[in-house]
PDB file of C-alpha atoms in Angstrom:
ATOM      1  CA  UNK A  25     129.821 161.811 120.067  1.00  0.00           C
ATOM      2  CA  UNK A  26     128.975 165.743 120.963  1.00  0.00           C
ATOM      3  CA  UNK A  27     129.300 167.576 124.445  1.00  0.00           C
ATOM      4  CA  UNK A  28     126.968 166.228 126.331  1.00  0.00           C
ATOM      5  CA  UNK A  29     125.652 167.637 129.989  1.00  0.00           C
ATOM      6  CA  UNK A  30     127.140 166.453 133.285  1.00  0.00           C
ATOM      7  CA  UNK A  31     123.473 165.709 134.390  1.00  0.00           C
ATOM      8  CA  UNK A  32     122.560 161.589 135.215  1.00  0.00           C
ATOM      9  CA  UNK A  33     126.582 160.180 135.905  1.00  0.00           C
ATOM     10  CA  UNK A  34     126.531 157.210 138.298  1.00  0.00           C
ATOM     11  CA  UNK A  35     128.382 156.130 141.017  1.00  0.00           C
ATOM     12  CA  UNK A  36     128.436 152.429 141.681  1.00  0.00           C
ATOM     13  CA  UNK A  37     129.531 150.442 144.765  1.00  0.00           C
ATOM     14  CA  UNK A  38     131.065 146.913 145.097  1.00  0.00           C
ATOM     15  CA  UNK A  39     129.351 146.277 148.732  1.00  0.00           C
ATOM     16  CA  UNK A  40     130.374 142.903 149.327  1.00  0.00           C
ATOM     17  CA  UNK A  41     134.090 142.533 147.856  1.00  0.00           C
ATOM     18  CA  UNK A  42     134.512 139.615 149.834  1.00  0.00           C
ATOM     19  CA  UNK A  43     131.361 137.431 149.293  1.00  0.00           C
ATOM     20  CA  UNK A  44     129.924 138.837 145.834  1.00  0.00           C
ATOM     21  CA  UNK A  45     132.825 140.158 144.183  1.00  0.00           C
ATOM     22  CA  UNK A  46     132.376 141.939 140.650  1.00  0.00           C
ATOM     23  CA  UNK A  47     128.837 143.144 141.485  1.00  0.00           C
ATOM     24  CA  UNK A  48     128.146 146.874 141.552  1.00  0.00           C
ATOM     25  CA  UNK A  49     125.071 148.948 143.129  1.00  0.00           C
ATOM     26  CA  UNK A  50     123.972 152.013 142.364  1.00  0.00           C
ATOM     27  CA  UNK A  51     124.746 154.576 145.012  1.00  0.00           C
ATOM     28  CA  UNK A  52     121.863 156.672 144.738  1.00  0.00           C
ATOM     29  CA  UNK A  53     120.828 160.059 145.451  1.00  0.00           C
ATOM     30  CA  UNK A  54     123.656 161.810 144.560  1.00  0.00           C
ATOM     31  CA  UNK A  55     122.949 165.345 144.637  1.00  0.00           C
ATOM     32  CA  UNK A  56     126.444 167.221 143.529  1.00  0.00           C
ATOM     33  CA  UNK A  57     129.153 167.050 141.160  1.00  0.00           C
ATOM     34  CA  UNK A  58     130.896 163.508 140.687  1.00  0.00           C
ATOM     35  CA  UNK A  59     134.213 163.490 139.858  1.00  0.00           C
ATOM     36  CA  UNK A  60     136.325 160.455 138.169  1.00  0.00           C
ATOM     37  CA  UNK A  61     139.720 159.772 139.794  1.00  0.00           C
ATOM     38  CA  UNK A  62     142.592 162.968 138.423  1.00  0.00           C
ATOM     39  CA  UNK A  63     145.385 161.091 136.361  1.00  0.00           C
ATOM     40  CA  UNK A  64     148.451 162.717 136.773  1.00  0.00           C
ATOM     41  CA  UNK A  65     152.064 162.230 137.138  1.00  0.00           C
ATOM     42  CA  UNK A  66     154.771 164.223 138.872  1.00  0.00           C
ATOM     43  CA  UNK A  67     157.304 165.609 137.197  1.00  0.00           C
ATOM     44  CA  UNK A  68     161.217 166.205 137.672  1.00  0.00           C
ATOM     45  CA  UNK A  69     163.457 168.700 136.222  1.00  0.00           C
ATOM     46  CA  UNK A  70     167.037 166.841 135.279  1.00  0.00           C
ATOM     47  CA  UNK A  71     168.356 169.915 133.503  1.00  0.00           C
ATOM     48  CA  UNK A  72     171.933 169.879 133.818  1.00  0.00           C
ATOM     49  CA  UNK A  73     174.728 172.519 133.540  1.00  0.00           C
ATOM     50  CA  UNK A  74     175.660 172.006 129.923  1.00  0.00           C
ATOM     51  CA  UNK A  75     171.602 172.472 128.844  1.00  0.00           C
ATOM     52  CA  UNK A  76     170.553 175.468 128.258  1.00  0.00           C
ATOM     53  CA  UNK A  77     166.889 175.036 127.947  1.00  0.00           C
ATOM     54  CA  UNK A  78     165.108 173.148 131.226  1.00  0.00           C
ATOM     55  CA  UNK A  79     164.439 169.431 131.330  1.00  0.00           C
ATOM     56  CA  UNK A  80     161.877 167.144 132.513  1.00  0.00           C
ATOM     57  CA  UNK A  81     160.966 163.999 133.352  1.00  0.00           C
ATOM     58  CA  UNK A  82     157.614 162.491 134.006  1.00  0.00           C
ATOM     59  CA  UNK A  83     157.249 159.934 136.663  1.00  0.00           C
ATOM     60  CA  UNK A  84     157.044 156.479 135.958  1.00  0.00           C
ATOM     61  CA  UNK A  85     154.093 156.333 138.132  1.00  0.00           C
ATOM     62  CA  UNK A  86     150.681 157.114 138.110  1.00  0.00           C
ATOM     63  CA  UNK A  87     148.920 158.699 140.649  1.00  0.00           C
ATOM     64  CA  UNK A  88     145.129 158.699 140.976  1.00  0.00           C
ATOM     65  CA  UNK A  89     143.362 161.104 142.811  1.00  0.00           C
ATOM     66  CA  UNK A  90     140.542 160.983 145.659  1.00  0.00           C
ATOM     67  CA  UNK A  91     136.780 160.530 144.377  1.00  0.00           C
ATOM     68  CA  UNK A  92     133.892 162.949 146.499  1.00  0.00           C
ATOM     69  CA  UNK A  93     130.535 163.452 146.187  1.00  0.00           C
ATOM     70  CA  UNK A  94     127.656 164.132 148.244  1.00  0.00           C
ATOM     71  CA  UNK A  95     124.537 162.248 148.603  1.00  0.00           C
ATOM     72  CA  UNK A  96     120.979 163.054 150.316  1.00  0.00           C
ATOM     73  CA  UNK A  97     121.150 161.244 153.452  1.00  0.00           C
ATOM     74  CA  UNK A  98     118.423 158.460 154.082  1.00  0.00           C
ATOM     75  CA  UNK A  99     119.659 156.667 156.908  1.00  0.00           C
ATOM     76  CA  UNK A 100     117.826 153.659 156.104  1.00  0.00           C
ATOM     77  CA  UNK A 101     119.611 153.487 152.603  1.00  0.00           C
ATOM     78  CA  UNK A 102     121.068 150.219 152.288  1.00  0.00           C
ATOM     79  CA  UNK A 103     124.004 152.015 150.026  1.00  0.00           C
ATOM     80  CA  UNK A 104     124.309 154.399 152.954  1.00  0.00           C
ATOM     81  CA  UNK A 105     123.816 152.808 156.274  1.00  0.00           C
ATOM     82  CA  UNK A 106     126.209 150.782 159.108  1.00  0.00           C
ATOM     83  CA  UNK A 107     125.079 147.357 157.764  1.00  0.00           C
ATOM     84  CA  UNK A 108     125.651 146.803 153.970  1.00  0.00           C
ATOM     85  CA  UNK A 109     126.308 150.686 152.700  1.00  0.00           C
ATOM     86  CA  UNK A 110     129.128 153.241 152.852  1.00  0.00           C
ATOM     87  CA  UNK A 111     129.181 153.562 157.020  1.00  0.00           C
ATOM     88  CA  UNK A 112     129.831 149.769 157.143  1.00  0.00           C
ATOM     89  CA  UNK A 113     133.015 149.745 154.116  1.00  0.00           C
ATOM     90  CA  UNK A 114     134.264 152.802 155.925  1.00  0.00           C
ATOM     91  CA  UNK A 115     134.028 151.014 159.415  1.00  0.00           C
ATOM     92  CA  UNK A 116     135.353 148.103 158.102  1.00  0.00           C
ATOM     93  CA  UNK A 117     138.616 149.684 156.180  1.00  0.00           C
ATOM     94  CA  UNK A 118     137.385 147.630 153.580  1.00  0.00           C
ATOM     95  CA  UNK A 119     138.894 147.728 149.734  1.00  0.00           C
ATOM     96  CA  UNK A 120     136.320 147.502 147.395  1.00  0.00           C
ATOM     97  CA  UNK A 121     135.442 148.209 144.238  1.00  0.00           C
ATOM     98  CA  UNK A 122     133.705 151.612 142.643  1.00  0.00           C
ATOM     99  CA  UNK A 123     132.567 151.882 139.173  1.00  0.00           C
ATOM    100  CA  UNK A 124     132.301 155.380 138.214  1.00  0.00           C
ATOM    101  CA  UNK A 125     130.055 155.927 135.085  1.00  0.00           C
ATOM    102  CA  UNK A 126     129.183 158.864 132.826  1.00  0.00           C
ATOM    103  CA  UNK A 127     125.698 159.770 131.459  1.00  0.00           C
ATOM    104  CA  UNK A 128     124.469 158.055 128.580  1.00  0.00           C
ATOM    105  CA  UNK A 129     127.298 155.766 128.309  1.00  0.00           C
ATOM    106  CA  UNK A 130     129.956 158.092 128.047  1.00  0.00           C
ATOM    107  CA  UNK A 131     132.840 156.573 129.969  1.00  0.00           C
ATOM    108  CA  UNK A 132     133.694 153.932 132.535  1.00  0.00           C
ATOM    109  CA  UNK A 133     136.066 154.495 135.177  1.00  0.00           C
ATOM    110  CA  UNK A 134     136.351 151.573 137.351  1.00  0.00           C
ATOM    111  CA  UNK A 135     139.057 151.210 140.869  1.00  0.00           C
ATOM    112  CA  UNK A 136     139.358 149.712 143.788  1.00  0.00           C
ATOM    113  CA  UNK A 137     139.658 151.971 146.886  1.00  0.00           C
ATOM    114  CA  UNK A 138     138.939 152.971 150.613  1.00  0.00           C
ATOM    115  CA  UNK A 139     136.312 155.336 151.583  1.00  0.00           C
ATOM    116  CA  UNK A 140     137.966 157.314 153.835  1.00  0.00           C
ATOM    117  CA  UNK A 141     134.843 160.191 154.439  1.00  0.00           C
ATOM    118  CA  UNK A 142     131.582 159.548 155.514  1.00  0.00           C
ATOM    119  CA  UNK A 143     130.143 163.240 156.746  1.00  0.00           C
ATOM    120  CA  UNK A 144     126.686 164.105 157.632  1.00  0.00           C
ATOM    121  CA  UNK A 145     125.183 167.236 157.934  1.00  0.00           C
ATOM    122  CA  UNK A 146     121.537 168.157 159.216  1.00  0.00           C
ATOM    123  CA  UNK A 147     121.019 171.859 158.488  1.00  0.00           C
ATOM    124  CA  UNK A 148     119.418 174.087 160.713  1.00  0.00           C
ATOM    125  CA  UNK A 149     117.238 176.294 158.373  1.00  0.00           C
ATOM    126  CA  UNK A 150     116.996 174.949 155.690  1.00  0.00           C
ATOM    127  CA  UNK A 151     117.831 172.433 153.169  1.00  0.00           C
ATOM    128  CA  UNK A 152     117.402 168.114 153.188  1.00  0.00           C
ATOM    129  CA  UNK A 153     120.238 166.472 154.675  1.00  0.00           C
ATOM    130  CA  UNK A 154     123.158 165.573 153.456  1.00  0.00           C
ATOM    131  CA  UNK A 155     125.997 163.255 153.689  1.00  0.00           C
ATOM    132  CA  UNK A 156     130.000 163.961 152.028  1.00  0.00           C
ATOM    133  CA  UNK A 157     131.361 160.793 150.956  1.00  0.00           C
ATOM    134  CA  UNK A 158     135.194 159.971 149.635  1.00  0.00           C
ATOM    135  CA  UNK A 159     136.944 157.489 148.569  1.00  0.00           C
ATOM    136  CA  UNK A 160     140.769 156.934 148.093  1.00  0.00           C
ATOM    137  CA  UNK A 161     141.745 155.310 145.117  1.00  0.00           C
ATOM    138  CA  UNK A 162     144.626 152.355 145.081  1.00  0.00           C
ATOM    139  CA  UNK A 163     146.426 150.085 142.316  1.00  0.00           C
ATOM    140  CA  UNK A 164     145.143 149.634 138.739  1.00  0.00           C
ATOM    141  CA  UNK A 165     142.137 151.461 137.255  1.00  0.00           C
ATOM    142  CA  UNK A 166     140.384 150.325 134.573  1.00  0.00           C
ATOM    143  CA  UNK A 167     138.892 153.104 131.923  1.00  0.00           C
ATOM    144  CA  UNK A 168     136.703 152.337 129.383  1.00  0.00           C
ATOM    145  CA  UNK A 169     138.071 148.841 129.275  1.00  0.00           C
ATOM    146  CA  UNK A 170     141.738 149.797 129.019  1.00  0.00           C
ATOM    147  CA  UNK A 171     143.706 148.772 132.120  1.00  0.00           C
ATOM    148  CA  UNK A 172     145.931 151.430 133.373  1.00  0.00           C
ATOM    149  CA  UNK A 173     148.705 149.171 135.712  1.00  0.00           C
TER     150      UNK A 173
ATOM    151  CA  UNK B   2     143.434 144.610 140.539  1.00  0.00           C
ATOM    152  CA  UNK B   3     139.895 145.894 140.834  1.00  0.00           C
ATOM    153  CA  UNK B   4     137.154 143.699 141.337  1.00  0.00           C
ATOM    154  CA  UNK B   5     136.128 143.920 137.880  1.00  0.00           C
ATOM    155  CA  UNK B   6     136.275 140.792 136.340  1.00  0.00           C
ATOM    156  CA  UNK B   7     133.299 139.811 135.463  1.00  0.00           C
ATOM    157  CA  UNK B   8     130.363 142.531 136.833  1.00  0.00           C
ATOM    158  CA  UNK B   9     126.649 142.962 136.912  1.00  0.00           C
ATOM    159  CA  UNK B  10     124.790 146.204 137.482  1.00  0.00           C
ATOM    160  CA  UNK B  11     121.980 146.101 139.882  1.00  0.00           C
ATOM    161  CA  UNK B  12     119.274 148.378 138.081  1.00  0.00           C
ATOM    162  CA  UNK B  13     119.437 151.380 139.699  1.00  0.00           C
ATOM    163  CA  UNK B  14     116.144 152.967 141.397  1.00  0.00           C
ATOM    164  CA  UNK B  15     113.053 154.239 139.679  1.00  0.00           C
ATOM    165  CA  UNK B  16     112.322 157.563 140.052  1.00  0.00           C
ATOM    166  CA  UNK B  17     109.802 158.113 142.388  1.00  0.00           C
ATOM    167  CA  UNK B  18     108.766 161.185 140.074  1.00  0.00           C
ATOM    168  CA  UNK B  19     106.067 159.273 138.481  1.00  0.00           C
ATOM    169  CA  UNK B  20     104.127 158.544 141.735  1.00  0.00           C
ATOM    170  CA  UNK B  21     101.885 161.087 142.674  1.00  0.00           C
ATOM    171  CA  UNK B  22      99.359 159.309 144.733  1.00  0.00           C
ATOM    172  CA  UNK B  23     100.502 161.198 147.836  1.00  0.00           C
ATOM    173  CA  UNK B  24     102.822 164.377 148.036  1.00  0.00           C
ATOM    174  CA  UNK B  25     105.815 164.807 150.672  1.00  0.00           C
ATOM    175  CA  UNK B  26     107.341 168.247 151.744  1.00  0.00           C
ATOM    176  CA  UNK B  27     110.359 168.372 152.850  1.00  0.00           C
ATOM    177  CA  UNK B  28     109.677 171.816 154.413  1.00  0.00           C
ATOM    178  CA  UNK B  29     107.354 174.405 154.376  1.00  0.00           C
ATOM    179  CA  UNK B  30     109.139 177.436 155.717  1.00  0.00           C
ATOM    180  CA  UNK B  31     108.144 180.897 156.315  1.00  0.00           C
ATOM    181  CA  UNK B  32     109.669 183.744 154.272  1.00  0.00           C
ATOM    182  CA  UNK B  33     108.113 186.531 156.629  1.00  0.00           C
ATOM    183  CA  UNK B  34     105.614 187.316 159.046  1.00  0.00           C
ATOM    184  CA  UNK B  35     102.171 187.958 157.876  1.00  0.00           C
ATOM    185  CA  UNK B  36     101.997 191.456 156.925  1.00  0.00           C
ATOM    186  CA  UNK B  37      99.276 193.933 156.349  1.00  0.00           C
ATOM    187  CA  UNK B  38      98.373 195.254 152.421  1.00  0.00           C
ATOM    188  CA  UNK B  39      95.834 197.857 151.243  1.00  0.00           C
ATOM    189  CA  UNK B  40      92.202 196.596 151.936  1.00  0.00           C
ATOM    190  CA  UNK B  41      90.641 194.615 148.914  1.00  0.00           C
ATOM    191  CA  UNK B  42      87.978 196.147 146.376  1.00  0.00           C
ATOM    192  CA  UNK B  43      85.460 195.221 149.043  1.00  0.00           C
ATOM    193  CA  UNK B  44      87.359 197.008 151.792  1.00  0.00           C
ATOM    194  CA  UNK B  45      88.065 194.542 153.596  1.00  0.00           C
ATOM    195  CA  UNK B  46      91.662 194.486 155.972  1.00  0.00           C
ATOM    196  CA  UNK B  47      93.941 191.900 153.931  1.00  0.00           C
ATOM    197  CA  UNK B  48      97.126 190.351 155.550  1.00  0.00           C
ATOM    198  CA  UNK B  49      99.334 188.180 153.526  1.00  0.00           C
ATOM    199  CA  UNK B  50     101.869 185.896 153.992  1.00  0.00           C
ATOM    200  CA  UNK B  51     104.701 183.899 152.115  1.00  0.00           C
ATOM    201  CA  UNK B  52     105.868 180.617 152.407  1.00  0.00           C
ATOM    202  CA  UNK B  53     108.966 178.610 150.634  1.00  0.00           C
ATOM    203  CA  UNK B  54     108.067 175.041 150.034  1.00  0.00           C
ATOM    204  CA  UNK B  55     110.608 172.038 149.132  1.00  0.00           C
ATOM    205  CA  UNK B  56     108.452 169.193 147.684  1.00  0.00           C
ATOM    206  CA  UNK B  57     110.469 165.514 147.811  1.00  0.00           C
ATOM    207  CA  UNK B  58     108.513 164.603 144.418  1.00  0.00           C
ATOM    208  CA  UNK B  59     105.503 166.643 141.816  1.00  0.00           C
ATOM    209  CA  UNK B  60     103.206 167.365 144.076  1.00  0.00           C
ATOM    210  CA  UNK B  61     100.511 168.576 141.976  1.00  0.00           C
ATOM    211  CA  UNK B  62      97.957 169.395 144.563  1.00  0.00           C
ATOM    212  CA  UNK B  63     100.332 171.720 146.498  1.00  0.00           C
ATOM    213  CA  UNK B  64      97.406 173.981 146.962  1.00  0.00           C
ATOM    214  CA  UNK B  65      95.040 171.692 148.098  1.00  0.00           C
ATOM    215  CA  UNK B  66      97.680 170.002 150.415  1.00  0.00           C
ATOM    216  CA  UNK B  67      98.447 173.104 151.836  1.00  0.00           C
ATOM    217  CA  UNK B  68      94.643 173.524 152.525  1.00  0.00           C
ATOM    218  CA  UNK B  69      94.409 169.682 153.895  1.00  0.00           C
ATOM    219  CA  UNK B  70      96.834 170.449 156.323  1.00  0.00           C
ATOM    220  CA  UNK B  71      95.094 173.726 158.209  1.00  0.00           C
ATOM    221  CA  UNK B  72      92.202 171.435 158.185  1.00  0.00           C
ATOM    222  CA  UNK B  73      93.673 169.486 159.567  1.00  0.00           C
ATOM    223  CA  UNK B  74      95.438 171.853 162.089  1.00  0.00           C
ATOM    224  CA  UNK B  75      91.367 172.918 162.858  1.00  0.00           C
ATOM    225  CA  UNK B  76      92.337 176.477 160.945  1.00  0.00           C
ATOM    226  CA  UNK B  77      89.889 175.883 157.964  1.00  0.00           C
ATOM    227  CA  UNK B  78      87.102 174.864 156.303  1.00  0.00           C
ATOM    228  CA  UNK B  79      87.639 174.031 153.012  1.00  0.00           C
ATOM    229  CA  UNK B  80      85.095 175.857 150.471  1.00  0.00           C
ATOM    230  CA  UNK B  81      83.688 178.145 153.302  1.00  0.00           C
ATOM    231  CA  UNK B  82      86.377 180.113 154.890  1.00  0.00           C
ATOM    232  CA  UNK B  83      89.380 179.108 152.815  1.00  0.00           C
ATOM    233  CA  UNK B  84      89.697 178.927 149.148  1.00  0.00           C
ATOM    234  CA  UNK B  85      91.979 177.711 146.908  1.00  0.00           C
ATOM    235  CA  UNK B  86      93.598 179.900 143.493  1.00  0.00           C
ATOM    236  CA  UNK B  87      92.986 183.066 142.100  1.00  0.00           C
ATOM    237  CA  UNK B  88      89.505 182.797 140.146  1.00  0.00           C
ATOM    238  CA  UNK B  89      88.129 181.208 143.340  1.00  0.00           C
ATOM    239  CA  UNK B  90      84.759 183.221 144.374  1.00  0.00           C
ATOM    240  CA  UNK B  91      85.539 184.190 147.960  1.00  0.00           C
ATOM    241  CA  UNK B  92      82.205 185.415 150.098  1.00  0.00           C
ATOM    242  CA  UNK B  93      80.867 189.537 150.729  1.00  0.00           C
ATOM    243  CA  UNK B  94      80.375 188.549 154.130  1.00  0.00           C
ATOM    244  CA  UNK B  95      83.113 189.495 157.096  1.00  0.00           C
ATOM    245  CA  UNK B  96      85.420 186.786 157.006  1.00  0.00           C
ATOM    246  CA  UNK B  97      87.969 185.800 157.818  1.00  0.00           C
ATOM    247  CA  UNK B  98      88.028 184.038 154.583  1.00  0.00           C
ATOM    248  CA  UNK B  99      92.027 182.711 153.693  1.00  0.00           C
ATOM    249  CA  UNK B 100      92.725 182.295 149.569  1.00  0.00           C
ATOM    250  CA  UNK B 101      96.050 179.618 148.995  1.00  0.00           C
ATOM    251  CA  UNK B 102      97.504 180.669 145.774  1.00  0.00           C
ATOM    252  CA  UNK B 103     101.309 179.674 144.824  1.00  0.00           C
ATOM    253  CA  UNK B 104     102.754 182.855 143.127  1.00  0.00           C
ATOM    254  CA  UNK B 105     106.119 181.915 142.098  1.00  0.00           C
ATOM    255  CA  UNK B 106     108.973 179.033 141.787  1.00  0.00           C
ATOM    256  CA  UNK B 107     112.350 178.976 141.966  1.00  0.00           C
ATOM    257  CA  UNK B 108     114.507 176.297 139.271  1.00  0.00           C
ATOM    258  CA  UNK B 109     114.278 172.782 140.810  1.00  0.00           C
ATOM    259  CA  UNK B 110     117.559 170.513 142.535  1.00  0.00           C
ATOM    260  CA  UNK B 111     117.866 167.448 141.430  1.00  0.00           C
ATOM    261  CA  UNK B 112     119.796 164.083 141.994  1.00  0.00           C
ATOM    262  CA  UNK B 113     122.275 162.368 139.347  1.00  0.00           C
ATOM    263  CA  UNK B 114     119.605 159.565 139.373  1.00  0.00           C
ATOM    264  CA  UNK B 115     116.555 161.597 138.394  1.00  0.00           C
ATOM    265  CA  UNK B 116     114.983 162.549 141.901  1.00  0.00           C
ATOM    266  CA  UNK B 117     113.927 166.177 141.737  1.00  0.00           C
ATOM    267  CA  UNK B 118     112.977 168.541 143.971  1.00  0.00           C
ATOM    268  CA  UNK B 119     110.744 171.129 143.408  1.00  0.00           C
ATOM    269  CA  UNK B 120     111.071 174.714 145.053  1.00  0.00           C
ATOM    270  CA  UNK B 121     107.158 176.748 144.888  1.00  0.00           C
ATOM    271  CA  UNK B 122     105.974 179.100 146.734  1.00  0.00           C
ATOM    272  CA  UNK B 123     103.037 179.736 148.768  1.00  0.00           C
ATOM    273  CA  UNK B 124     100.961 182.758 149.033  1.00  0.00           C
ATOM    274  CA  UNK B 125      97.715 182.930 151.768  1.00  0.00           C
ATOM    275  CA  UNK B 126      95.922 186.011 152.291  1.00  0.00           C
ATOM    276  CA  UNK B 127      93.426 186.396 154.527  1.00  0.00           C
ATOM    277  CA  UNK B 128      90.659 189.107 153.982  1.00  0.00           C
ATOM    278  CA  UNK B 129      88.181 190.333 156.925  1.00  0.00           C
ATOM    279  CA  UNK B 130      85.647 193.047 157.563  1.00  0.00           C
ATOM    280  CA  UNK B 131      88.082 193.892 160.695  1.00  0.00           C
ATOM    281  CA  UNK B 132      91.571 193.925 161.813  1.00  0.00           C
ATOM    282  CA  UNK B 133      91.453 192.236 164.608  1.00  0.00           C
ATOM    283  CA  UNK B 134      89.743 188.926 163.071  1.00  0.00           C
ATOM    284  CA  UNK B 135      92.035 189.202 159.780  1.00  0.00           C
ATOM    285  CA  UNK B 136      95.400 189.735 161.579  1.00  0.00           C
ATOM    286  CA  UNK B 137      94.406 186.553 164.214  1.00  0.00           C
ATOM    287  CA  UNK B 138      93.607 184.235 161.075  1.00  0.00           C
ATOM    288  CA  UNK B 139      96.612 185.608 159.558  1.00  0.00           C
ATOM    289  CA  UNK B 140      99.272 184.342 162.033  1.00  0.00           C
ATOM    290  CA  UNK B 141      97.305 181.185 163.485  1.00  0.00           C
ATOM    291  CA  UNK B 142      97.830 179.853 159.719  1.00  0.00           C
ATOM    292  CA  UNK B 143     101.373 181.357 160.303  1.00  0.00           C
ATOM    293  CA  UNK B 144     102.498 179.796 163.177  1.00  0.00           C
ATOM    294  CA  UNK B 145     100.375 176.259 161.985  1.00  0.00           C
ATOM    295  CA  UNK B 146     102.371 176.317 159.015  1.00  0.00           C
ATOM    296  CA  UNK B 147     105.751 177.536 159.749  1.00  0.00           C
ATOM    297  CA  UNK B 148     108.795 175.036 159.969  1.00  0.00           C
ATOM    298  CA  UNK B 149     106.320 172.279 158.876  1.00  0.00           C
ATOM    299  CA  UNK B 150     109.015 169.375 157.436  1.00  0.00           C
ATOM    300  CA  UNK B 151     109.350 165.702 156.328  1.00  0.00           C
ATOM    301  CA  UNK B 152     104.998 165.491 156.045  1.00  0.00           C
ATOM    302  CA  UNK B 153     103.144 163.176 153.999  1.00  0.00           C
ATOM    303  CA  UNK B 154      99.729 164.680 152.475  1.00  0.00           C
TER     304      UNK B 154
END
């Protein structure tokens, strides 16, 4: 597959973890960058006085990092609003799931997580507005089918 | 483990691109205060003015909207005192006689999901025998227009 532009990536939003599990909507009307969850480990030098040339070791395990992105705000938006959308999984400390897909089939990143930011902003001059949303990622992630536990 | 056992994707939403029965602006903002240029071939006194338009969708009758809506505002007459574009035939008389054209654009935003935005701009100038008359028109359109957001025309 070539390079392909950033341009049509999804973000996807298990709204009802406890009733409907499994089922993902679109959470539309994102208007910035979307990022997948940052793999990493942390890493721990155990050079010791006989070595002469540094050591590490990587962590057994893997941290994910947070997930943010900002939407245009329609307050109505049932993937946005206090009843069924982001307000209510934020208000409700709710884990759920988030499927993060890239455009034209290039790569599935699915978690579970916590939103932990729901920000709106109505600017003065100029511009629609806008809400920041973030989630926390927890526990396994599955990427392009491969579970990473 | 993530709720991913066995998953369905709810289709996502259809642009709304491809509906152009009615256009929305999200705002219709003034870039300056009408300002005076030379007089026109007929010597007339010309004042122009600038505005910055965000359209939520194509809009393809910006011009016309933008004449709908000082209609609308009881600013114009569609066809007698205001005219729409750049080959339109504008009256020898006195005026005031206002001409919508849209000059310029700037590159579009746009949403992941294909919702686009389009950024145009809007040009009126209003032509009259006399200052007084051209300058009124000028900023009654001005102050009708500016900070105009989230209208349906």
């Amino acid at each position: 597959m070539p390079i392909i532009a950033g341009h049509g990536a999804q973000i996807k939003v298990e709204r009802n973890p406890s009733g409907s599990q499994g089922i993902f909507t679109l959470l539309g009307n994102c208007s910035a960058d979307i990022n997948v969850p940052a793999l990493s480990r942390e890493t721990f030098e155990v050079t010791d006085h006989e070595g002469s040339v540094a050591q590490h070791l990587a962590s057994p395990v893997l941290d994910t990092g947070e997930v943010s992105t900002t939407v245009n705000f329609i307050y109505d938006d049932a993937g946005q609003d206090v009843n069924t959308g982001m307000v209510a999984l934020l208000g409700a400390n709710t884990l759920h799931g988030v499927n993060i897909l890239g455009p034209g089939a290039s790569g599935s990143w699915i978690f579970s997580g916590y939103c932990t930011m729901w920000s709106v902003t109505f600017p003065l001059k100029t511009g629609q507005a806008t809400a920041e949303v973030s989630w926390r990622p927890t526990g396994d992630m599955i990427i392009d089918g491969v579970t990473f536990s | 483990m993530p709720h991913a056992a066995a998953w369905h994707h709810v289709s996502p939403p259809v642009s709304r691109w491809g509906d152009c029965s009615m256009s929305r602006y999200l705002e219709i903002l003034a870039m300056q205060r009408p300002f005076e240029l030379p007089n026109d071939e007929t010597d007339r006194v010309v004042w122009s003015m600038n505005f910055a338009v965000t359209t939520d969708g194509p809009a393809p009758t910006l011009e016309d909207d933008i004449g709908t809506l000082l209609v609308s505002a009881g600013l114009a007459v569609l066809g007698t005192d205001t005219f729409i574009g750049l080959k339109a035939q504008l009256p020898t008389g006195d005026g005031p006689y206002a001409q919508i054209l849209s000059p310029s654009s700037s590159s579009p935003s746009e949403t992941h999901d294909g919702n686009r935005y389009d950024h145009p701009t809007i040009q009126i100038l209003v032509r009259a025998k006399d200052f007084d008359p051209s300058r009124l028109r000028a900023l009654s359109i001005y102050n009708a227009l500016y900070g105009l957001r989230n209208v349906t025309v």
